[in-house]
């Protein structure tokens, strides 16, 4: 039975999925070496290498903000800059952490439809100033899936890579919702990351259904050579790391990550189809992952809010509905029936 509430406000309003919870419990026996020097962490890192079909280096931090800002700091020096979309989380929702942890690297904001960086604008930002009075562009940050619930096709990433490579920039991927992007694309995780030029990926665990963990995956291992020190200095090195890594081993190892991501994406499709049947509702972005952005007529918005449904209105001018591992078809139907009035 569905109770109106905050289940559509964000995918981080859901709890911990049973698989991750079980893994936490299974890791809770006896003594283990600390700070990642344990068998759970070894296994988890191997799971990432299997999944990405390459010898990557993997680190675990507690939040997406830490993952993004510490990895970006590894890609550039303080007098260099990072190109990101103007609605990117690194720009709008991290309280200046990327600039703080990089000791001042400036963010340069690119435009582009549906939350995706426009290639011509990225190139413009790279070349428009090369003089020493301006911080030289050194990295491009792409959100996958984007803040507007769209995804970059591997060809789009490769095209951007063509531009960044010729100017010596690295590529960072903010994958707070990477699983939803893969579920949508149906490609291998390797295809849309290192095979398309991505140097470092922040792979989100929390929104996917885990407890307090994000993985930082360096495909370009040289860039991550001193990342462990950054994590420690930033207070992001977990001493009881086994509880983080055990969750990853389980969720990556048995396909849980993709199953939940597909489920959430499917529910977003159902929600957007239902909303579009309501007169006056207008979809604001293509629904390609687990988010639905819609402009709601005032009476629909009031009806939903009065009934206790919670969703964000501050992102992109419309209502944002996020589906998570915990969202069910009953939740979607209950919301739709209230929206219909
Ligand atoms: C949620 C989110 C993050 C991580 O946010 P934290 O609250 O710091 O964990 C990063 N990027 C995007 C696109 C997000 O949606």
Short mmCIF file of C-alpha atoms and ligand atoms in Angstrom, two decimals:
data_model
loop_
_atom_site.label_atom_id
_atom_site.label_comp_id
_atom_site.label_asym_id
_atom_site.label_seq_id
_atom_site.Cartn_x
_atom_site.Cartn_y
_atom_site.Cartn_z
CA UNK A 1 0.00 0.00 0.00
CA UNK A 2 1.41 3.33 -0.96
CA UNK A 3 1.53 6.16 1.50
CA UNK A 4 2.04 9.63 0.05
CA UNK A 5 5.42 10.84 1.08
CA UNK A 6 8.81 11.81 -0.14
CA UNK A 7 9.49 8.78 -2.30
CA UNK A 8 9.70 10.89 -5.47
CA UNK A 9 11.74 13.77 -4.03
CA UNK A 10 15.06 12.06 -4.63
CA UNK A 11 16.45 8.60 -5.09
CA UNK A 12 18.34 9.19 -1.86
CA UNK A 13 15.12 9.28 0.17
CA UNK A 14 14.89 5.49 -0.19
CA UNK A 15 16.61 3.32 2.38
CA UNK A 16 19.25 0.64 1.96
CA UNK A 17 18.34 -2.24 -0.34
CA UNK A 18 18.13 -5.71 1.24
CA UNK A 19 21.15 -7.00 -0.70
CA UNK A 20 23.41 -4.25 0.67
CA UNK A 21 21.93 -4.68 4.12
CA UNK A 22 22.71 -8.40 4.01
CA UNK A 23 26.25 -7.68 2.91
CA UNK A 24 26.69 -5.32 5.86
CA UNK A 25 25.53 -8.04 8.18
CA UNK A 26 27.75 -10.68 6.57
CA UNK A 27 30.77 -8.42 7.02
CA UNK A 28 29.98 -8.00 10.69
CA UNK A 29 31.91 -10.95 12.06
CA UNK A 30 35.11 -10.93 14.04
CA UNK A 31 38.11 -8.81 13.29
CA UNK A 32 39.45 -7.54 9.97
CA UNK A 33 42.36 -5.35 9.00
CA UNK A 34 41.41 -1.70 8.84
CA UNK A 35 41.71 1.13 6.26
CA UNK A 36 40.99 -1.10 3.28
CA UNK A 37 43.65 -3.67 3.94
CA UNK A 38 41.02 -6.41 4.19
CA UNK A 39 39.70 -9.24 2.02
CA UNK A 40 36.30 -7.56 1.45
CA UNK A 41 37.97 -4.54 -0.10
CA UNK A 42 40.25 -6.69 -2.24
CA UNK A 43 37.21 -8.55 -3.58
CA UNK A 44 35.27 -5.33 -4.17
CA UNK A 45 38.09 -3.75 -6.16
CA UNK A 46 38.32 -6.92 -8.27
CA UNK A 47 34.57 -6.69 -8.93
CA UNK A 48 35.10 -3.24 -10.44
CA UNK A 49 37.97 -4.57 -12.59
CA UNK A 50 35.74 -7.38 -13.83
CA UNK A 51 32.81 -5.06 -14.50
CA UNK A 52 34.93 -2.51 -16.39
CA UNK A 53 37.12 -5.13 -18.09
CA UNK A 54 40.28 -3.27 -17.21
CA UNK A 55 42.86 -2.84 -14.50
CA UNK A 56 41.44 0.26 -12.82
CA UNK A 57 42.24 1.65 -9.37
CA UNK A 58 39.27 1.99 -7.02
CA UNK A 59 38.75 4.13 -3.91
CA UNK A 60 35.72 4.54 -1.69
CA UNK A 61 34.43 7.76 -0.18
CA UNK A 62 31.26 8.64 1.70
CA UNK A 63 29.56 11.20 -0.54
CA UNK A 64 29.26 12.18 -4.15
CA UNK A 65 30.53 15.63 -3.32
CA UNK A 66 33.75 14.13 -1.94
CA UNK A 67 34.08 11.77 -4.89
CA UNK A 68 33.65 14.56 -7.44
CA UNK A 69 35.74 17.22 -5.77
CA UNK A 70 38.65 14.99 -4.79
CA UNK A 71 38.82 13.34 -8.21
CA UNK A 72 38.60 16.68 -10.01
CA UNK A 73 41.38 17.99 -7.78
CA UNK A 74 43.51 15.10 -9.07
CA UNK A 75 43.00 16.18 -12.66
CA UNK A 76 44.11 19.78 -12.49
CA UNK A 77 46.28 22.28 -10.68
CA UNK A 78 44.93 25.28 -8.82
CA UNK A 79 45.56 27.63 -11.75
CA UNK A 80 43.72 25.40 -14.20
CA UNK A 81 39.99 25.02 -14.75
CA UNK A 82 37.25 22.43 -15.15
CA UNK A 83 34.50 22.63 -17.75
CA UNK A 84 31.09 21.45 -16.56
CA UNK A 85 27.50 21.98 -17.64
CA UNK A 86 25.85 24.99 -16.05
CA UNK A 87 23.39 22.78 -14.17
CA UNK A 88 26.04 20.23 -13.12
CA UNK A 89 25.95 19.10 -9.51
CA UNK A 90 29.59 20.17 -9.13
CA UNK A 91 28.49 23.72 -9.90
CA UNK A 92 25.09 23.96 -8.25
CA UNK A 93 25.07 21.58 -5.29
CA UNK A 94 28.53 21.09 -3.83
CA UNK A 95 29.04 24.30 -1.92
CA UNK A 96 32.26 25.07 -3.78
CA UNK A 97 33.90 21.78 -2.80
CA UNK A 98 35.54 21.21 -6.20
CA UNK A 99 37.14 24.66 -5.99
CA UNK A 100 38.05 24.12 -2.33
CA UNK A 101 39.72 20.72 -2.71
CA UNK A 102 41.56 21.81 -5.86
CA UNK A 103 42.80 24.92 -4.09
CA UNK A 104 40.98 27.19 -6.45
CA UNK A 105 40.49 25.56 -9.86
CA UNK A 106 37.73 27.53 -11.50
CA UNK A 107 34.64 25.91 -13.00
CA UNK A 108 33.84 27.06 -16.53
CA UNK A 109 30.19 26.58 -17.38
CA UNK A 110 29.06 25.07 -20.65
CA UNK A 111 25.59 25.32 -22.11
CA UNK A 112 23.70 22.54 -23.87
CA UNK A 113 20.20 21.08 -24.17
CA UNK A 114 18.76 18.69 -21.60
CA UNK A 115 21.70 18.96 -19.21
CA UNK A 116 24.28 17.75 -21.72
CA UNK A 117 27.39 19.73 -22.62
CA UNK A 118 27.25 21.12 -26.13
CA UNK A 119 30.43 20.15 -27.97
CA UNK A 120 30.84 23.52 -29.72
CA UNK A 121 30.47 25.35 -26.43
CA UNK A 122 33.02 23.06 -24.77
CA UNK A 123 35.48 23.80 -27.54
CA UNK A 124 34.77 27.52 -27.26
CA UNK A 125 35.52 27.41 -23.52
CA UNK A 126 38.79 25.59 -24.17
CA UNK A 127 40.12 27.93 -26.84
CA UNK A 128 38.63 31.33 -26.10
CA UNK A 129 41.39 32.24 -23.64
CA UNK A 130 44.87 30.82 -23.73
CA UNK A 131 46.66 33.74 -22.10
CA UNK A 132 48.18 33.61 -18.65
CA UNK A 133 45.49 35.83 -17.13
CA UNK A 134 42.90 33.07 -17.40
CA UNK A 135 42.85 29.62 -15.79
CA UNK A 136 43.63 27.14 -18.53
CA UNK A 137 41.00 24.42 -19.09
CA UNK A 138 42.38 21.09 -17.97
CA UNK A 139 39.38 18.81 -17.40
CA UNK A 140 35.84 18.22 -18.64
CA UNK A 141 33.25 16.92 -16.18
CA UNK A 142 30.23 15.05 -17.57
CA UNK A 143 27.27 13.89 -15.49
CA UNK A 144 26.04 10.42 -16.46
CA UNK A 145 23.07 10.31 -16.18
CA UNK A 146 22.64 14.08 -16.21
CA UNK A 147 20.90 16.31 -13.70
CA UNK A 148 17.95 16.39 -16.14
CA UNK A 149 17.68 12.62 -16.38
CA UNK A 150 19.19 12.29 -19.82
CA UNK A 151 22.16 10.14 -20.82
CA UNK A 152 25.22 10.58 -23.00
CA UNK A 153 25.50 7.94 -25.71
CA UNK A 154 29.05 6.52 -26.01
CA UNK A 155 29.39 8.28 -29.38
CA UNK A 156 28.65 11.63 -27.72
CA UNK A 157 31.34 11.01 -25.12
CA UNK A 158 33.76 9.93 -27.85
CA UNK A 159 33.05 13.09 -29.83
CA UNK A 160 33.73 15.23 -26.76
CA UNK A 161 36.89 13.21 -26.20
CA UNK A 162 38.03 14.11 -29.71
CA UNK A 163 37.96 17.75 -28.64
CA UNK A 164 39.37 17.36 -25.13
CA UNK A 165 42.18 15.04 -26.23
CA UNK A 166 43.44 17.46 -28.84
CA UNK A 167 43.70 20.17 -26.16
CA UNK A 168 45.16 18.03 -23.39
CA UNK A 169 42.10 17.87 -21.11
CA UNK A 170 41.11 14.87 -18.98
CA UNK A 171 37.54 13.62 -18.66
CA UNK A 172 35.79 13.17 -15.33
CA UNK A 173 32.40 11.45 -15.14
CA UNK A 174 30.00 12.24 -12.31
CA UNK A 175 28.17 8.93 -12.15
CA UNK A 176 26.01 9.52 -9.09
CA UNK A 177 23.42 7.75 -11.28
CA UNK A 178 25.82 5.78 -13.48
CA UNK A 179 23.85 2.55 -13.03
CA UNK A 180 20.72 4.20 -14.42
CA UNK A 181 22.70 5.41 -17.42
CA UNK A 182 24.00 1.91 -18.16
CA UNK A 183 20.53 0.42 -17.70
CA UNK A 184 19.27 2.95 -20.22
CA UNK A 185 22.06 2.59 -22.79
CA UNK A 186 22.35 -1.17 -22.63
CA UNK A 187 26.07 -0.87 -23.43
CA UNK A 188 28.93 -2.22 -21.35
CA UNK A 189 30.22 0.01 -18.55
CA UNK A 190 33.60 0.03 -20.34
CA UNK A 191 32.09 1.35 -23.57
CA UNK A 192 30.83 4.64 -22.15
CA UNK A 193 33.80 5.19 -19.82
CA UNK A 194 37.44 4.38 -20.60
CA UNK A 195 36.75 3.21 -24.16
CA UNK A 196 35.24 6.67 -24.73
CA UNK A 197 38.06 8.58 -23.07
CA UNK A 198 36.87 8.85 -19.47
CA UNK A 199 39.85 9.04 -17.10
CA UNK A 200 37.98 8.84 -13.81
CA UNK A 201 34.43 7.84 -12.89
CA UNK A 202 32.57 8.58 -9.66
CA UNK A 203 30.23 5.60 -9.43
CA UNK A 204 27.31 6.36 -7.13
CA UNK A 205 26.30 3.79 -4.58
CA UNK A 206 24.02 5.75 -2.28
CA UNK A 207 21.29 6.63 -4.78
CA UNK A 208 21.51 3.11 -6.13
CA UNK A 209 20.54 1.65 -2.76
CA UNK A 210 23.69 1.31 -0.70
CA UNK A 211 24.63 2.83 2.62
CA UNK A 212 26.87 5.85 2.40
CA UNK A 213 29.29 4.98 -0.33
CA UNK A 214 30.53 6.21 -3.68
CA UNK A 215 33.36 4.62 -5.61
CA UNK A 216 36.04 6.60 -7.41
CA UNK A 217 37.33 4.56 -10.34
CA UNK A 218 40.55 5.69 -11.99
CA UNK A 219 40.96 4.23 -15.48
CA UNK A 220 43.94 6.53 -15.92
CA UNK A 221 45.81 5.12 -12.94
CA UNK A 222 48.62 7.65 -13.17
CA UNK A 223 46.18 10.49 -12.39
CA UNK A 224 45.05 8.65 -9.28
CA UNK A 225 48.50 7.72 -8.05
CA UNK A 226 48.27 9.85 -4.90
CA UNK A 227 44.51 9.69 -4.47
CA UNK A 228 44.72 7.69 -1.25
CA UNK A 229 46.47 10.63 0.42
CA UNK A 230 43.80 13.05 -0.76
CA UNK A 231 41.09 10.82 0.69
CA UNK A 232 42.86 10.56 4.01
CA UNK A 233 43.49 14.29 4.24
CA UNK A 234 39.86 15.02 3.45
CA UNK A 235 38.65 12.68 6.15
CA UNK A 236 37.28 10.25 3.57
CA UNK A 237 39.30 7.17 4.43
CA UNK A 238 37.04 4.71 6.25
CA UNK A 239 38.83 2.68 8.87
CA UNK A 240 36.11 0.02 8.86
CA UNK A 241 36.17 -0.07 5.10
CA UNK A 242 34.93 -3.64 4.95
CA UNK A 243 31.36 -2.41 5.51
CA UNK A 244 31.59 -0.26 2.41
CA UNK A 245 33.38 -2.74 0.20
CA UNK A 246 31.22 -5.71 1.20
CA UNK A 247 28.19 -3.86 -0.15
CA UNK A 248 29.89 -3.19 -3.48
CA UNK A 249 31.03 -6.79 -3.90
CA UNK A 250 27.50 -7.99 -3.41
CA UNK A 251 25.69 -5.39 -5.48
CA UNK A 252 28.10 -5.55 -8.43
CA UNK A 253 28.76 -9.27 -8.16
CA UNK A 254 25.21 -10.56 -8.49
CA UNK A 255 23.80 -7.94 -10.86
CA UNK A 256 21.73 -6.17 -8.20
CA UNK A 257 23.02 -2.79 -9.39
CA UNK A 258 21.65 -3.21 -12.90
CA UNK A 259 18.40 -4.87 -11.85
CA UNK A 260 17.41 -2.01 -9.58
CA UNK A 261 18.54 0.60 -12.08
CA UNK A 262 16.43 -0.99 -14.83
CA UNK A 263 13.46 -1.18 -12.51
CA UNK A 264 13.74 2.49 -11.51
CA UNK A 265 14.14 3.54 -15.16
CA UNK A 266 11.08 1.49 -16.15
CA UNK A 267 8.99 3.15 -13.46
CA UNK A 268 10.12 6.57 -14.65
CA UNK A 269 8.87 5.60 -18.12
CA UNK A 270 5.52 4.52 -16.70
CA UNK A 271 5.25 7.71 -14.67
CA UNK A 272 6.04 9.95 -17.62
CA UNK A 273 3.57 8.09 -19.85
CA UNK A 274 0.85 8.49 -17.23
CA UNK A 275 1.60 12.14 -16.58
CA UNK A 276 1.52 12.97 -20.28
CA UNK A 277 -2.06 11.73 -20.50
CA UNK A 278 -3.13 14.42 -18.05
CA UNK A 279 -4.30 17.57 -19.82
CA UNK A 280 -1.90 20.45 -19.41
CA UNK A 281 1.09 18.39 -18.26
CA UNK A 282 4.19 19.04 -20.29
CA UNK A 283 7.32 16.91 -20.24
CA UNK A 284 10.43 19.10 -19.96
CA UNK A 285 13.18 16.63 -20.87
CA UNK A 286 13.34 13.23 -22.55
CA UNK A 287 13.02 10.49 -19.93
CA UNK A 288 16.10 8.34 -20.36
CA UNK A 289 16.97 7.28 -16.81
CA UNK A 290 15.10 7.40 -13.48
CA UNK A 291 13.98 11.05 -13.47
CA UNK A 292 10.84 12.67 -14.83
CA UNK A 293 10.74 16.44 -15.26
CA UNK A 294 7.33 17.88 -15.97
CA UNK A 295 5.54 21.16 -15.96
CA UNK A 296 2.34 20.59 -13.98
CA UNK A 297 -0.82 22.69 -14.17
CA UNK A 298 -1.24 24.57 -10.86
CA UNK A 299 -4.26 22.48 -9.81
CA UNK A 300 -2.38 19.21 -10.34
CA UNK A 301 0.59 20.49 -8.33
CA UNK A 302 -1.72 21.67 -5.53
CA UNK A 303 -3.62 18.39 -5.46
CA UNK A 304 -0.43 16.35 -5.15
CA UNK A 305 1.07 18.61 -2.51
CA UNK A 306 -2.16 18.70 -0.50
CA UNK A 307 -2.19 14.90 -0.51
CA UNK A 308 1.32 14.88 0.93
CA UNK A 309 3.40 13.98 -2.13
CA UNK A 310 6.86 15.47 -2.11
CA UNK A 311 9.01 16.28 -5.12
CA UNK A 312 11.45 19.01 -5.97
CA UNK A 313 10.53 22.14 -7.86
CA UNK A 314 13.84 23.94 -7.77
CA UNK A 315 15.63 22.07 -10.55
CA UNK A 316 15.00 23.37 -14.04
CA UNK A 317 11.71 25.13 -13.40
CA UNK A 318 9.38 22.13 -13.30
CA UNK A 319 8.50 19.29 -10.97
CA UNK A 320 11.12 16.57 -10.66
CA UNK A 321 10.09 13.01 -9.81
CA UNK A 322 12.86 10.53 -9.06
CA UNK A 323 12.35 6.76 -9.01
CA UNK A 324 14.57 4.62 -6.81
CA UNK A 325 15.18 0.92 -6.12
CA UNK A 326 12.34 1.11 -3.59
CA UNK A 327 9.75 2.76 -5.83
CA UNK A 328 6.96 0.44 -6.92
CA UNK A 329 4.34 0.46 -9.65
CA UNK A 330 1.78 0.98 -6.87
CA UNK A 331 3.57 4.19 -5.86
CA UNK A 332 3.50 5.38 -9.46
CA UNK A 333 -0.17 4.53 -9.86
CA UNK A 334 -1.12 6.17 -6.58
CA UNK A 335 0.61 9.38 -7.59
CA UNK A 336 -0.94 9.31 -11.06
CA UNK A 337 -4.41 8.75 -9.71
CA UNK A 338 -4.08 11.73 -7.38
CA UNK A 339 -2.65 13.81 -10.23
CA UNK A 340 -5.66 12.96 -12.42
CA UNK A 341 -7.93 14.27 -9.66
C1 LIG B 1 23.32 13.26 -5.66
C2 LIG B 1 24.34 13.66 -6.64
C3 LIG B 1 25.70 13.71 -6.29
C4 LIG B 1 26.21 13.39 -4.91
O1 LIG B 1 25.71 14.15 -3.90
P1 LIG B 1 26.08 13.95 -2.35
O2 LIG B 1 24.87 14.50 -1.69
O3 LIG B 1 27.30 14.71 -2.08
O4 LIG B 1 26.28 12.49 -2.11
C5 LIG B 1 26.61 14.05 -7.28
N1 LIG B 1 26.22 14.29 -8.54
C6 LIG B 1 24.93 14.23 -8.93
C7 LIG B 1 24.58 14.47 -10.35
C8 LIG B 1 23.95 13.93 -7.98
O5 LIG B 1 22.68 13.87 -8.37
#
